[in-house]
PDB file of C-alpha atoms in Angstrom:
ATOM      1  CA  MET A   1      86.937  16.305 200.457  1.00 41.00           C
ATOM      2  CA  LEU A   2      85.900  19.415 198.461  1.00 42.00           C
ATOM      3  CA  SER A   3      88.117  22.224 197.967  1.00 44.00           C
ATOM      4  CA  SER A   4      87.755  25.854 196.605  1.00 51.00           C
ATOM      5  CA  LYS A   5      89.189  26.997 193.510  1.00 53.00           C
ATOM      6  CA  GLY A   6      92.071  28.964 193.883  1.00 53.00           C
ATOM      7  CA  PRO A   7      93.754  31.590 191.712  1.00 52.00           C
ATOM      8  CA  ASN A   8      96.280  29.139 190.012  1.00 55.00           C
ATOM      9  CA  ASP A   9      93.335  26.522 189.477  1.00 60.00           C
ATOM     10  CA  PRO A  10      92.963  25.466 185.818  1.00 58.00           C
ATOM     11  CA  ARG A  11      89.395  25.636 186.374  1.00 62.00           C
ATOM     12  CA  GLU A  12      89.089  29.130 187.431  1.00 72.00           C
ATOM     13  CA  SER A  13      87.326  31.317 184.824  1.00 87.00           C
ATOM     14  CA  TYR A  14      88.388  34.772 185.904  1.00 89.00           C
ATOM     15  CA  LEU A  15      91.391  36.053 184.226  1.00 91.00           C
ATOM     16  CA  GLY A  16      91.883  38.917 186.288  1.00 90.00           C
ATOM     17  CA  LEU A  17      93.364  42.020 185.298  1.00 91.00           C
ATOM     18  CA  LEU A  18      94.571  41.837 181.593  1.00 93.00           C
ATOM     19  CA  TYR A  19      96.174  44.985 180.557  1.00 91.00           C
ATOM     20  CA  PRO A  20      96.166  48.408 182.415  1.00 90.00           C
ATOM     21  CA  THR A  21      96.765  51.481 180.693  1.00 90.00           C
ATOM     22  CA  GLU A  22      96.994  54.998 182.047  1.00 90.00           C
ATOM     23  CA  GLU A  23      93.205  55.555 181.033  1.00 92.00           C
ATOM     24  CA  TYR A  24      91.786  51.941 181.251  1.00 92.00           C
ATOM     25  CA  LYS A  25      91.815  48.431 182.942  1.00 91.00           C
ATOM     26  CA  ILE A  26      91.049  45.653 180.950  1.00 92.00           C
ATOM     27  CA  TYR A  27      89.631  42.422 182.470  1.00 92.00           C
ATOM     28  CA  GLY A  28      88.947  39.023 181.098  1.00 94.00           C
ATOM     29  CA  TYR A  29      86.964  35.796 181.796  1.00 93.00           C
ATOM     30  CA  ALA A  30      86.823  32.599 179.794  1.00 93.00           C
ATOM     31  CA  THR A  31      84.266  29.863 180.305  1.00 88.00           C
ATOM     32  CA  ASN A  32      84.491  26.365 180.162  1.00 87.00           C
ATOM     33  CA  THR A  33      82.689  26.590 176.784  1.00 84.00           C
ATOM     34  CA  ARG A  34      85.237  28.940 175.211  1.00 85.00           C
ATOM     35  CA  ALA A  35      83.046  32.069 175.575  1.00 87.00           C
ATOM     36  CA  LYS A  36      85.283  34.876 176.368  1.00 91.00           C
ATOM     37  CA  VAL A  37      84.185  38.200 177.839  1.00 90.00           C
ATOM     38  CA  ILE A  38      86.254  41.186 178.252  1.00 92.00           C
ATOM     39  CA  VAL A  39      85.289  44.306 180.352  1.00 89.00           C
ATOM     40  CA  VAL A  40      87.062  47.775 179.849  1.00 89.00           C
ATOM     41  CA  THR A  41      86.779  50.290 183.033  1.00 86.00           C
ATOM     42  CA  LYS A  42      87.852  53.645 183.021  1.00 85.00           C
ATOM     43  CA  ASN A  43      91.216  53.601 185.301  1.00 80.00           C
ATOM     44  CA  SER A  44      89.963  56.286 187.862  1.00 70.00           C
ATOM     45  CA  SER A  45      89.629  56.276 191.610  1.00 58.00           C
ATOM     46  CA  THR A  46      85.912  56.645 191.386  1.00 53.00           C
ATOM     47  CA  THR A  47      85.114  53.333 189.841  1.00 52.00           C
ATOM     48  CA  LYS A  48      84.610  50.234 191.875  1.00 56.00           C
ATOM     49  CA  ASP A  49      86.621  48.085 189.976  1.00 57.00           C
ATOM     50  CA  SER A  50      88.791  46.045 192.482  1.00 80.00           C
ATOM     51  CA  GLU A  51      89.619  42.352 191.508  1.00 83.00           C
ATOM     52  CA  ALA A  52      86.730  40.865 193.975  1.00 86.00           C
ATOM     53  CA  THR A  53      84.358  43.278 192.519  1.00 86.00           C
ATOM     54  CA  MET A  54      85.361  42.525 188.688  1.00 88.00           C
ATOM     55  CA  LYS A  55      85.253  38.789 189.589  1.00 90.00           C
ATOM     56  CA  GLN A  56      81.851  38.966 190.998  1.00 90.00           C
ATOM     57  CA  LEU A  57      80.550  40.930 188.280  1.00 90.00           C
ATOM     58  CA  LEU A  58      81.741  38.575 185.775  1.00 91.00           C
ATOM     59  CA  ARG A  59      80.536  35.615 187.619  1.00 91.00           C
ATOM     60  CA  THR A  60      77.072  37.291 187.418  1.00 92.00           C
ATOM     61  CA  LEU A  61      77.141  37.955 183.583  1.00 92.00           C
ATOM     62  CA  HIS A  62      78.343  34.503 183.364  1.00 92.00           C
ATOM     63  CA  THR A  63      75.295  33.252 185.154  1.00 93.00           C
ATOM     64  CA  ALA A  64      72.926  35.296 183.118  1.00 94.00           C
ATOM     65  CA  TYR A  65      74.667  34.219 179.906  1.00 93.00           C
ATOM     66  CA  THR A  66      74.341  30.391 180.895  1.00 93.00           C
ATOM     67  CA  ASN A  67      70.715  31.238 181.753  1.00 94.00           C
ATOM     68  CA  VAL A  68      69.992  32.456 178.320  1.00 94.00           C
ATOM     69  CA  MET A  69      72.000  29.754 176.414  1.00 92.00           C
ATOM     70  CA  CYS A  70      69.939  27.364 178.495  1.00 93.00           C
ATOM     71  CA  ASN A  71      66.674  28.451 177.157  1.00 93.00           C
ATOM     72  CA  PRO A  72      65.330  25.716 174.612  1.00 94.00           C
ATOM     73  CA  PHE A  73      63.835  28.656 172.660  1.00 93.00           C
ATOM     74  CA  TYR A  74      67.013  30.735 172.104  1.00 93.00           C
ATOM     75  CA  THR A  75      69.106  29.966 169.084  1.00 93.00           C
ATOM     76  CA  PRO A  76      72.834  29.863 169.308  1.00 88.00           C
ATOM     77  CA  GLY A  77      74.683  32.336 167.541  1.00 89.00           C
ATOM     78  CA  THR A  78      71.746  34.677 167.234  1.00 93.00           C
ATOM     79  CA  LYS A  79      71.264  38.226 169.083  1.00 93.00           C
ATOM     80  CA  ILE A  80      70.439  37.826 172.616  1.00 92.00           C
ATOM     81  CA  CYS A  81      67.110  39.352 173.025  1.00 92.00           C
ATOM     82  CA  SER A  82      66.302  38.668 176.997  1.00 93.00           C
ATOM     83  CA  ARG A  83      64.707  41.006 179.285  1.00 94.00           C
ATOM     84  CA  ASP A  84      66.285  39.221 182.229  1.00 94.00           C
ATOM     85  CA  PHE A  85      69.879  39.410 180.513  1.00 94.00           C
ATOM     86  CA  ASP A  86      69.360  43.029 179.795  1.00 95.00           C
ATOM     87  CA  LYS A  87      68.238  43.765 183.312  1.00 95.00           C
ATOM     88  CA  VAL A  88      71.413  41.928 184.823  1.00 93.00           C
ATOM     89  CA  VAL A  89      73.758  43.852 182.351  1.00 91.00           C
ATOM     90  CA  ALA A  90      71.944  47.378 183.166  1.00 93.00           C
ATOM     91  CA  ASP A  91      71.869  46.520 187.043  1.00 91.00           C
ATOM     92  CA  MET A  92      75.799  45.729 186.655  1.00 84.00           C
ATOM     93  CA  PHE A  93      76.625  49.288 185.279  1.00 78.00           C
ATOM     94  CA  GLN A  94      74.254  50.876 187.813  1.00 80.00           C
ATOM     95  CA  HIS A  95      76.031  49.159 190.932  1.00 68.00           C
ATOM     96  CA  ASN A  96      79.472  49.881 189.299  1.00 62.00           C
ATOM     97  CA  ARG A  97      78.840  53.581 188.928  1.00 62.00           C
ATOM     98  CA  SER A  98      77.206  54.398 192.454  1.00 54.00           C
TER      99      SER A  98
END
């Protein structure tokens, strides 16, 4: 039987809203390879930063990051120079602003 990951599942990478302030919201994501991603958004009613949206954005970013790390021509620890990764990041910002 397969079960889906719940919010309290230790395998869940999405850390959620870590720290809200008057001006910003800070979200976190940690991978099983110890890579950590922090996203800071403005705290306004016009940004689409619901929990579900942020969770999906961070999972999409994790997938793009994994694709870079799995590239046999990428040297770990060097700057990420990937058009595909850059496109995913740019698309994330465009979709979150509209």
